[in-house]
Short mmCIF file of C-alpha atoms in Angstrom, two decimals:
data_model
loop_
_atom_site.label_atom_id
_atom_site.label_comp_id
_atom_site.label_asym_id
_atom_site.label_seq_id
_atom_site.Cartn_x
_atom_site.Cartn_y
_atom_site.Cartn_z
CA UNK A 3 19.58 89.77 -34.41
CA UNK A 4 17.18 88.67 -31.22
CA UNK A 5 13.52 90.13 -29.85
CA UNK A 6 13.01 91.51 -26.96
CA UNK A 7 10.68 88.06 -26.00
CA UNK A 8 13.86 86.29 -26.90
CA UNK A 9 16.59 88.29 -25.07
CA UNK A 10 14.20 87.55 -22.34
CA UNK A 11 13.66 83.90 -22.69
CA UNK A 12 18.13 83.82 -23.33
CA UNK A 13 19.03 85.54 -20.17
CA UNK A 14 16.36 83.05 -18.04
CA UNK A 15 18.32 80.06 -20.24
CA UNK A 16 21.53 80.58 -18.90
CA UNK A 17 20.66 81.95 -15.20
CA UNK A 18 18.43 78.98 -14.96
CA UNK A 19 19.47 76.37 -17.11
CA UNK A 20 23.47 76.43 -17.82
CA UNK A 21 22.78 77.89 -21.02
CA UNK A 22 26.52 78.51 -22.74
CA UNK A 23 28.40 79.23 -26.31
CA UNK A 24 30.87 76.27 -25.04
CA UNK A 25 33.29 77.70 -27.43
CA UNK A 26 34.03 79.83 -29.93
CA UNK A 27 36.60 78.31 -32.70
CA UNK A 28 38.90 80.92 -34.57
CA UNK A 29 39.75 78.43 -37.33
CA UNK A 30 43.86 79.34 -39.43
CA UNK A 31 45.23 78.34 -42.24
CA UNK A 32 49.00 77.81 -41.64
CA UNK A 33 49.94 77.03 -45.43
CA UNK A 34 51.51 80.32 -45.95
CA UNK A 35 54.14 79.13 -43.14
CA UNK A 36 55.76 76.02 -44.52
CA UNK A 37 59.14 76.22 -45.39
CA UNK A 38 61.83 73.02 -45.47
CA UNK A 39 63.80 73.62 -42.03
CA UNK A 40 61.38 72.57 -38.91
CA UNK A 41 62.75 75.72 -36.17
CA UNK A 42 61.86 77.99 -39.14
CA UNK A 43 58.38 76.79 -39.81
CA UNK A 44 57.66 76.65 -36.29
CA UNK A 45 57.83 80.13 -35.50
CA UNK A 46 56.33 81.39 -38.79
CA UNK A 47 53.70 79.33 -37.83
CA UNK A 48 54.20 81.11 -33.95
CA UNK A 49 53.44 84.45 -35.31
CA UNK A 50 51.10 83.83 -37.50
CA UNK A 51 48.17 82.66 -34.69
CA UNK A 52 49.53 85.24 -31.93
CA UNK A 53 49.13 87.69 -34.92
CA UNK A 54 45.17 86.12 -36.12
CA UNK A 55 44.03 85.61 -32.96
CA UNK A 56 45.72 88.01 -30.59
CA UNK A 57 42.38 89.89 -29.77
CA UNK A 58 39.61 86.01 -29.60
CA UNK A 59 39.63 86.44 -25.68
CA UNK A 60 39.05 89.73 -25.28
CA UNK A 61 36.25 89.71 -27.83
CA UNK A 62 34.94 86.70 -26.32
CA UNK A 63 34.89 88.54 -23.00
CA UNK A 64 33.35 91.40 -24.23
CA UNK A 65 30.36 89.63 -25.90
CA UNK A 66 29.98 87.75 -22.51
CA UNK A 67 29.52 91.25 -21.04
CA UNK A 68 27.43 92.94 -23.45
CA UNK A 69 24.95 89.83 -24.54
CA UNK A 70 24.69 88.45 -21.08
CA UNK A 71 25.40 84.71 -22.17
CA UNK A 72 29.03 82.39 -20.65
CA UNK A 73 31.20 82.17 -23.34
CA UNK A 74 33.19 78.77 -21.99
CA UNK A 75 35.64 77.60 -23.48
CA UNK A 76 37.80 79.72 -26.62
CA UNK A 77 40.04 77.79 -29.26
CA UNK A 78 42.12 78.08 -32.31
CA UNK A 79 42.38 75.21 -35.08
CA UNK A 80 44.90 75.25 -37.95
CA UNK A 81 45.64 73.01 -41.63
CA UNK A 82 45.90 69.29 -40.41
CA UNK A 83 50.23 69.70 -38.92
CA UNK A 84 51.39 66.46 -40.97
CA UNK A 85 50.65 69.07 -44.55
CA UNK A 86 53.11 71.35 -43.20
CA UNK A 87 56.21 69.27 -41.59
CA UNK A 88 56.85 66.49 -44.92
CA UNK A 89 59.95 68.32 -45.42
CA UNK A 90 61.34 68.04 -41.98
CA UNK A 91 60.84 64.54 -40.71
CA UNK A 92 61.69 63.39 -37.52
CA UNK A 93 61.50 66.40 -36.20
CA UNK A 94 57.72 67.05 -35.87
CA UNK A 95 58.35 67.75 -32.04
CA UNK A 96 59.43 71.40 -32.93
CA UNK A 97 56.47 72.58 -34.94
CA UNK A 98 53.79 70.92 -31.35
CA UNK A 99 55.60 72.44 -28.83
CA UNK A 100 55.76 76.14 -31.16
CA UNK A 101 51.97 75.36 -30.98
CA UNK A 102 51.53 74.86 -27.90
CA UNK A 103 53.60 78.13 -26.37
CA UNK A 104 50.87 80.46 -29.34
CA UNK A 105 47.76 78.81 -27.33
CA UNK A 106 49.12 80.00 -23.92
CA UNK A 107 50.29 83.47 -25.60
CA UNK A 108 47.22 84.39 -26.81
CA UNK A 109 45.79 83.08 -24.28
CA UNK A 110 43.04 80.00 -25.31
CA UNK A 111 41.83 76.86 -23.79
CA UNK A 112 42.84 74.58 -26.11
CA UNK A 113 44.77 74.13 -29.50
CA UNK A 114 43.66 71.74 -32.11
CA UNK A 115 45.59 70.60 -35.66
CA UNK A 116 47.81 68.34 -35.00
CA UNK A 117 46.43 65.95 -37.26
CA UNK A 118 46.89 63.68 -40.10
CA UNK A 119 43.98 62.27 -42.57
CA UNK A 120 45.20 59.04 -44.04
CA UNK A 121 41.91 58.19 -44.91
CA UNK A 122 42.73 56.29 -48.03
CA UNK A 123 47.08 55.96 -47.77
CA UNK A 124 50.09 57.03 -45.79
CA UNK A 125 52.98 59.41 -47.11
CA UNK A 126 56.16 57.95 -45.32
CA UNK A 127 55.92 61.18 -44.31
CA UNK A 128 52.22 61.70 -43.07
CA UNK A 129 53.72 57.91 -40.92
CA UNK A 130 56.51 60.15 -39.51
CA UNK A 131 53.85 62.52 -38.35
CA UNK A 132 52.03 59.88 -37.02
CA UNK A 133 54.16 58.17 -35.23
CA UNK A 134 55.37 61.90 -32.65
CA UNK A 135 52.11 62.24 -31.94
CA UNK A 136 52.26 60.68 -27.99
CA UNK A 137 55.87 62.56 -27.25
CA UNK A 138 54.20 65.42 -28.97
CA UNK A 139 51.18 65.43 -26.38
CA UNK A 140 53.52 64.60 -24.42
CA UNK A 141 54.98 67.30 -23.92
CA UNK A 142 52.91 69.73 -24.41
CA UNK A 143 49.32 71.25 -22.25
CA UNK A 144 47.12 72.78 -24.30
CA UNK A 145 47.28 71.61 -28.48
CA UNK A 146 44.99 68.38 -29.20
CA UNK A 147 45.86 65.25 -31.91
CA UNK A 148 43.20 63.82 -34.03
CA UNK A 149 44.07 61.37 -37.54
CA UNK A 150 41.42 60.53 -40.18
CA UNK A 151 41.28 57.06 -41.22
CA UNK A 152 38.26 56.62 -43.14
CA UNK A 153 35.67 57.48 -44.98
CA UNK A 154 31.94 56.59 -46.18
CA UNK A 155 33.54 57.90 -49.84
CA UNK A 156 37.49 56.24 -49.17
CA UNK A 157 36.80 53.03 -46.88
CA UNK A 158 38.83 52.64 -44.27
CA UNK A 159 43.00 52.03 -43.92
CA UNK A 160 43.36 49.60 -42.04
CA UNK A 161 47.07 49.78 -41.87
CA UNK A 162 46.23 53.45 -40.24
CA UNK A 163 43.79 52.04 -37.78
CA UNK A 164 46.31 49.26 -36.50
CA UNK A 165 48.72 51.92 -36.59
CA UNK A 166 46.32 53.57 -33.93
CA UNK A 167 46.13 51.52 -31.29
CA UNK A 168 49.41 51.77 -31.02
CA UNK A 169 49.54 55.58 -31.14
CA UNK A 170 46.92 55.00 -27.79
CA UNK A 171 49.13 52.80 -26.02
CA UNK A 172 52.23 54.84 -26.30
CA UNK A 173 50.54 58.15 -25.53
CA UNK A 174 48.80 56.76 -22.59
CA UNK A 175 52.72 54.76 -21.30
CA UNK A 176 54.35 58.06 -22.28
CA UNK A 177 52.00 60.17 -19.61
CA UNK A 178 51.61 58.14 -17.17
CA UNK A 179 52.35 60.16 -14.62
CA UNK A 180 48.86 61.97 -15.72
CA UNK A 181 46.49 59.09 -15.99
CA UNK A 182 47.38 58.63 -19.90
CA UNK A 183 45.82 62.06 -20.01
CA UNK A 184 47.42 62.48 -22.89
CA UNK A 185 44.51 60.12 -23.97
CA UNK A 186 41.98 62.23 -23.88
CA UNK A 187 43.70 65.16 -25.71
CA UNK A 188 43.59 62.68 -29.48
CA UNK A 189 40.55 61.72 -31.10
CA UNK A 190 40.63 58.71 -34.34
CA UNK A 191 37.77 59.70 -36.98
CA UNK A 192 35.83 58.22 -39.81
CA UNK A 193 34.77 61.09 -41.42
CA UNK A 194 35.75 63.63 -39.87
CA UNK A 195 34.48 67.77 -40.89
CA UNK A 196 36.47 70.46 -41.43
CA UNK A 197 34.39 72.67 -39.76
CA UNK A 198 34.30 71.10 -36.72
CA UNK A 199 34.64 73.82 -33.31
CA UNK A 200 35.05 71.20 -30.32
CA UNK A 201 37.98 69.53 -29.06
CA UNK A 202 39.73 67.71 -29.58
CA UNK A 203 39.59 66.63 -33.41
CA UNK A 204 39.07 71.03 -34.91
CA UNK A 205 41.82 70.97 -37.51
CA UNK A 206 40.87 74.04 -39.73
CA UNK A 207 40.00 72.95 -43.94
CA UNK A 208 41.72 72.38 -46.56
CA UNK A 209 38.50 73.86 -48.40
CA UNK A 210 38.21 76.42 -45.84
CA UNK A 211 39.38 80.65 -45.92
CA UNK A 212 42.06 81.67 -44.75
CA UNK A 213 41.01 83.08 -40.63
CA UNK A 214 36.93 81.59 -40.06
CA UNK A 215 34.96 82.12 -37.12
CA UNK A 216 33.16 78.83 -35.64
CA UNK A 217 31.23 78.33 -32.58
CA UNK A 218 29.57 75.48 -30.46
CA UNK A 219 26.89 76.29 -28.87
CA UNK A 220 25.81 74.00 -26.07
CA UNK A 221 22.26 73.28 -23.90
CA UNK A 222 21.98 70.33 -22.05
CA UNK A 223 20.58 72.14 -19.06
CA UNK A 224 18.03 74.02 -21.52
CA UNK A 225 16.48 71.10 -23.24
CA UNK A 226 16.31 69.22 -19.29
CA UNK A 227 14.24 72.35 -18.30
CA UNK A 228 11.91 71.82 -20.58
CA UNK A 229 11.00 68.48 -21.16
CA UNK A 230 10.18 68.78 -17.89
CA UNK A 231 6.57 70.18 -18.09
CA UNK A 232 5.78 67.21 -20.83
CA UNK A 233 4.46 64.56 -18.05
CA UNK A 234 2.86 62.09 -19.71
CA UNK A 235 2.96 63.92 -23.12
CA UNK A 236 3.66 61.79 -26.67
CA UNK A 237 7.19 61.26 -28.41
CA UNK A 238 5.23 63.44 -30.82
CA UNK A 239 4.90 66.16 -28.39
CA UNK A 240 8.55 65.63 -27.67
CA UNK A 241 10.32 66.20 -30.09
CA UNK A 242 7.98 70.02 -31.03
CA UNK A 243 9.84 71.33 -28.19
CA UNK A 244 13.21 69.91 -28.20
CA UNK A 245 12.76 71.34 -31.69
CA UNK A 246 11.79 74.96 -30.17
CA UNK A 247 14.16 74.57 -27.88
CA UNK A 248 17.38 73.95 -30.26
CA UNK A 249 16.27 76.95 -32.59
CA UNK A 250 15.62 79.72 -29.67
CA UNK A 251 19.79 78.09 -28.16
CA UNK A 252 20.75 78.37 -31.84
CA UNK A 253 19.54 81.91 -32.15
CA UNK A 254 21.72 83.18 -29.52
CA UNK A 255 24.66 81.61 -30.80
CA UNK A 256 23.93 82.57 -34.02
CA UNK A 257 24.37 86.32 -32.43
CA UNK A 258 27.70 85.76 -30.77
CA UNK A 259 29.25 84.14 -33.65
CA UNK A 260 28.42 86.97 -36.35
CA UNK A 261 29.12 89.83 -33.83
CA UNK A 262 32.84 87.72 -33.20
CA UNK A 263 33.60 86.79 -36.75
CA UNK A 264 33.25 90.98 -37.27
CA UNK A 265 35.28 91.87 -34.21
CA UNK A 266 37.76 89.75 -35.20
CA UNK A 267 38.17 90.35 -39.28
CA UNK A 268 37.69 86.82 -39.88
CA UNK A 269 35.14 85.31 -41.81
CA UNK A 270 31.66 83.50 -40.42
CA UNK A 271 32.29 79.96 -40.52
CA UNK A 272 28.91 77.59 -38.82
CA UNK A 273 27.59 76.85 -35.51
CA UNK A 274 27.78 73.25 -34.30
CA UNK A 275 24.67 72.99 -32.16
CA UNK A 276 25.46 70.30 -30.38
CA UNK A 277 24.22 69.33 -26.66
CA UNK A 278 27.78 68.91 -25.40
CA UNK A 279 27.48 68.02 -21.48
CA UNK A 280 29.67 69.07 -18.54
CA UNK A 281 29.73 66.63 -15.60
CA UNK A 282 27.86 69.62 -13.66
CA UNK A 283 24.41 68.73 -12.52
CA UNK A 284 21.63 70.27 -14.78
CA UNK A 285 24.42 69.90 -17.91
CA UNK A 286 23.56 66.74 -19.05
CA UNK A 287 22.62 64.15 -22.03
CA UNK A 288 21.91 61.34 -20.14
CA UNK A 289 19.66 62.85 -17.78
CA UNK A 290 17.18 64.17 -21.27
CA UNK A 291 16.81 61.30 -21.63
CA UNK A 292 15.56 59.69 -18.46
CA UNK A 293 13.79 62.40 -18.08
CA UNK A 294 11.92 61.26 -22.17
CA UNK A 295 11.46 58.20 -20.17
CA UNK A 296 13.81 56.03 -19.58
CA UNK A 297 15.41 54.82 -15.75
CA UNK A 298 17.97 54.76 -16.77
CA UNK A 299 20.31 55.95 -19.58
CA UNK A 300 21.61 52.44 -21.14
CA UNK A 301 18.56 50.55 -20.25
CA UNK A 302 16.38 49.39 -23.92
CA UNK A 303 15.07 52.11 -25.76
CA UNK A 304 18.43 54.48 -24.78
CA UNK A 305 19.24 54.58 -29.11
CA UNK A 306 15.12 55.21 -29.72
CA UNK A 307 14.74 57.67 -27.07
CA UNK A 308 19.10 59.60 -28.45
CA UNK A 309 17.58 59.04 -32.47
CA UNK A 310 14.83 61.38 -31.64
CA UNK A 311 16.65 63.73 -28.98
CA UNK A 312 19.43 64.00 -31.70
CA UNK A 313 17.28 64.34 -34.67
CA UNK A 314 14.83 67.18 -33.20
CA UNK A 315 17.79 69.41 -32.74
CA UNK A 316 19.41 68.73 -35.97
CA UNK A 317 15.83 70.27 -37.14
CA UNK A 318 15.13 73.15 -34.82
CA UNK A 319 19.08 74.63 -35.35
CA UNK A 320 18.90 74.29 -39.13
CA UNK A 321 15.59 76.91 -38.75
CA UNK A 322 17.77 78.70 -36.88
CA UNK A 323 21.76 79.87 -38.71
CA UNK A 324 21.70 79.36 -42.39
CA UNK A 325 25.19 78.51 -41.58
CA UNK A 326 24.38 75.32 -39.12
CA UNK A 327 27.51 72.97 -39.41
CA UNK A 328 30.57 70.93 -37.69
CA UNK A 329 28.72 67.90 -35.57
CA UNK A 330 25.76 69.38 -34.32
CA UNK A 331 23.90 66.78 -32.43
CA UNK A 332 24.30 65.33 -29.06
CA UNK A 333 27.27 64.10 -27.75
CA UNK A 334 27.84 61.71 -24.43
CA UNK A 335 31.43 61.66 -22.91
CA UNK A 336 31.22 59.51 -20.72
CA UNK A 337 33.66 60.95 -18.43
CA UNK A 338 32.06 64.61 -19.13
CA UNK A 339 28.45 64.39 -18.62
CA UNK A 340 27.53 63.09 -15.16
CA UNK A 341 24.32 60.87 -15.78
CA UNK A 342 26.48 59.03 -18.81
CA UNK A 343 29.35 58.91 -15.01
CA UNK A 344 26.54 57.43 -12.58
CA UNK A 345 25.93 54.69 -16.05
CA UNK A 346 28.81 53.46 -16.37
CA UNK A 347 29.37 52.95 -12.29
CA UNK A 348 26.01 51.07 -12.96
CA UNK A 349 27.13 48.95 -15.31
CA UNK A 350 23.63 49.81 -17.22
CA UNK A 351 26.53 51.54 -20.03
CA UNK A 352 29.25 49.35 -21.31
CA UNK A 353 31.19 49.41 -24.72
CA UNK A 354 28.76 47.73 -26.78
CA UNK A 355 26.19 49.74 -25.98
CA UNK A 356 27.66 52.87 -26.11
CA UNK A 357 28.60 51.24 -29.69
CA UNK A 358 25.07 50.96 -30.75
CA UNK A 359 24.09 54.82 -29.69
CA UNK A 360 27.57 55.58 -32.30
CA UNK A 361 24.36 55.02 -34.98
CA UNK A 362 22.61 58.34 -34.40
CA UNK A 363 24.40 60.17 -32.21
CA UNK A 364 27.78 62.40 -32.77
CA UNK A 365 31.23 61.27 -32.76
CA UNK A 366 30.90 57.85 -30.94
CA UNK A 367 33.39 56.38 -28.33
CA UNK A 368 34.17 59.55 -25.76
CA UNK A 369 35.87 59.58 -23.24
CA UNK A 370 35.67 55.67 -22.63
CA UNK A 371 38.55 55.18 -19.58
CA UNK A 372 39.48 51.50 -19.99
CA UNK A 373 42.02 48.95 -18.48
CA UNK A 374 45.83 50.28 -19.02
CA UNK A 375 46.58 46.44 -20.09
CA UNK A 376 44.41 46.81 -22.98
CA UNK A 377 46.13 45.97 -26.07
CA UNK A 378 46.19 48.09 -28.83
CA UNK A 379 45.53 45.15 -31.52
CA UNK A 380 41.86 45.39 -29.42
CA UNK A 381 42.17 49.64 -28.64
CA UNK A 382 42.22 49.38 -32.91
CA UNK A 383 39.47 46.73 -32.76
CA UNK A 384 37.03 50.09 -31.08
CA UNK A 385 38.65 52.27 -33.66
CA UNK A 386 37.48 50.15 -36.85
CA UNK A 387 33.99 49.11 -35.34
CA UNK A 388 32.88 53.05 -35.10
CA UNK A 389 34.64 53.60 -38.13
CA UNK A 390 32.85 50.88 -39.84
CA UNK A 391 29.70 52.86 -38.25
CA UNK A 392 30.15 55.94 -39.60
CA UNK A 393 31.14 54.47 -43.25
CA UNK A 394 28.93 52.92 -43.59
CA UNK A 395 26.31 55.07 -42.32
CA UNK A 396 28.12 58.41 -44.60
CA UNK A 397 28.19 60.13 -40.91
CA UNK A 398 31.00 61.46 -38.43
CA UNK A 399 32.11 58.65 -35.89
CA UNK A 400 35.09 58.50 -33.71
CA UNK A 401 37.01 57.38 -30.67
CA UNK A 402 38.83 59.05 -28.05
CA UNK A 403 40.13 55.75 -25.89
CA UNK A 404 42.14 56.60 -21.77
CA UNK A 405 43.96 53.30 -21.42
CA UNK A 406 44.50 54.91 -17.91
CA UNK A 407 47.75 52.77 -17.03
CA UNK A 408 47.81 50.28 -13.36
CA UNK A 409 43.96 51.00 -13.47
CA UNK A 410 41.41 48.40 -13.82
CA UNK A 411 38.35 47.76 -13.95
CA UNK A 412 36.33 48.95 -10.55
CA UNK A 413 38.83 52.20 -10.91
CA UNK A 414 37.47 55.57 -11.54
CA UNK A 415 40.40 57.86 -13.07
CA UNK A 416 39.66 61.96 -12.63
CA UNK A 417 40.64 64.91 -15.36
CA UNK A 418 39.44 67.22 -13.53
CA UNK A 419 37.25 70.43 -14.78
CA UNK A 420 35.37 70.34 -18.22
CA UNK A 421 36.99 66.42 -19.15
CA UNK A 422 35.29 65.04 -15.64
CA UNK A 423 36.32 61.49 -13.99
CA UNK A 424 35.33 58.17 -15.43
CA UNK A 425 35.01 54.50 -14.16
CA UNK A 426 37.08 52.09 -15.45
CA UNK A 427 35.25 50.35 -18.73
CA UNK A 428 35.32 46.80 -19.53
CA UNK A 429 36.46 45.84 -22.80
CA UNK A 430 35.93 41.88 -24.45
CA UNK A 431 38.56 39.65 -23.64
CA UNK A 432 38.72 38.83 -26.71
CA UNK A 433 41.07 39.00 -29.27
CA UNK A 434 41.26 40.39 -32.51
CA UNK A 435 44.85 40.79 -33.13
CA UNK A 436 44.10 38.00 -36.51
CA UNK A 437 41.64 40.37 -38.15
CA UNK A 438 43.90 43.70 -37.13
CA UNK A 439 46.92 42.77 -38.10
CA UNK A 440 46.09 42.11 -42.14
CA UNK A 441 46.33 45.88 -42.40
CA UNK A 442 44.87 47.31 -45.89
CA UNK A 443 42.04 49.27 -46.86
CA UNK A 444 38.50 48.41 -46.75
CA UNK A 445 36.55 48.87 -49.54
CA UNK A 446 33.90 52.20 -49.88
CA UNK A 447 30.25 50.77 -49.60
CA UNK A 448 28.70 50.51 -52.86
CA UNK A 449 26.72 54.20 -52.17
CA UNK A 450 30.06 55.06 -52.07
CA UNK A 451 30.02 55.40 -55.76
CA UNK A 452 27.14 58.72 -56.66
CA UNK A 453 27.93 59.79 -59.60
#
């Protein structure tokens, strides 16, 4: 339990430093719902979600009131949906609509898990499922989708990489009335994790229990505030302060996670201690890096500062909880971080710099808006580059990119809420279509042979 000193510190973090629990996510196995008929499967999935998650919003609201810690999002993640639809190819959207309706019925902000894991190969039913994603995201509001195209053990499925470039383009076109918003609910992974509570990439892994609670904490503002007293301090002092701050944040998250699990009659899964920014001033990862000493995030030294931040956050968090998991690092989504938005508008942050920063942070090319006429092959090239970084470095990487129909460099797009706004960023004018069209599977790196 938290002691008196920790309670007072937590109150201070909430009131002055934008500390919150970013999400309570309930993972639910839907495997018992699988039937040969699309409508019956969808109905059973709806009923199971409504039964298991009926109290998640109330419990979160009660915990907010009791502990004084804001809980921003309540979410559900499910078994990768491609495993539920194998017997009714072509009718996958029936399930998507049922999942979205279930999310609305229980009152959660998002439901994740309209997902496929195709890192080594794709079956015919998985291809059919992936091809349903644009329509599914166009006709739903709260459902999120993800596809895993590679792992350090299996290599990269370049056929899936090529297909996902096409899927992103089609999703943008089907939601062009909302500036391609469907793409903000679609992420392509390498080394996707099974216990991620954050959207759009959350799904309930096959090795998870029947019902599991995963909590994502977030405290960019707390870390930023702690560093303000360290003007002129050495780098190791900065790292130590970040580590101690991450410890405090994770302790509070652990308390909420355990209590939520108990009240919802679910297993306690993990605490994800990722620093997840918002567009609100004072809640920016970019501003942490600038407090460390950068004139503007994106300049030389950015990758090194981010590496130190990410490592210190992990070190502090693992001492505070025996169940740290998910992604647990620093997120750098462009549209969701006021400091990243400013840097992108200045031209200090480019896609190339974001790719470099991927090597040392959570995920990668995240919530990046690009010109609407960007080709599917170029989008696939971005995915391939990020997947290669993840595969070689044995870490999770991802692409969540929005080709905004009708817009180009110099324009901006507004998504609203936590998704924020973003300038349209330039992509390379040089084609990679010949490379992407080769298809096949990129072999796993030599370090995958560890048995």
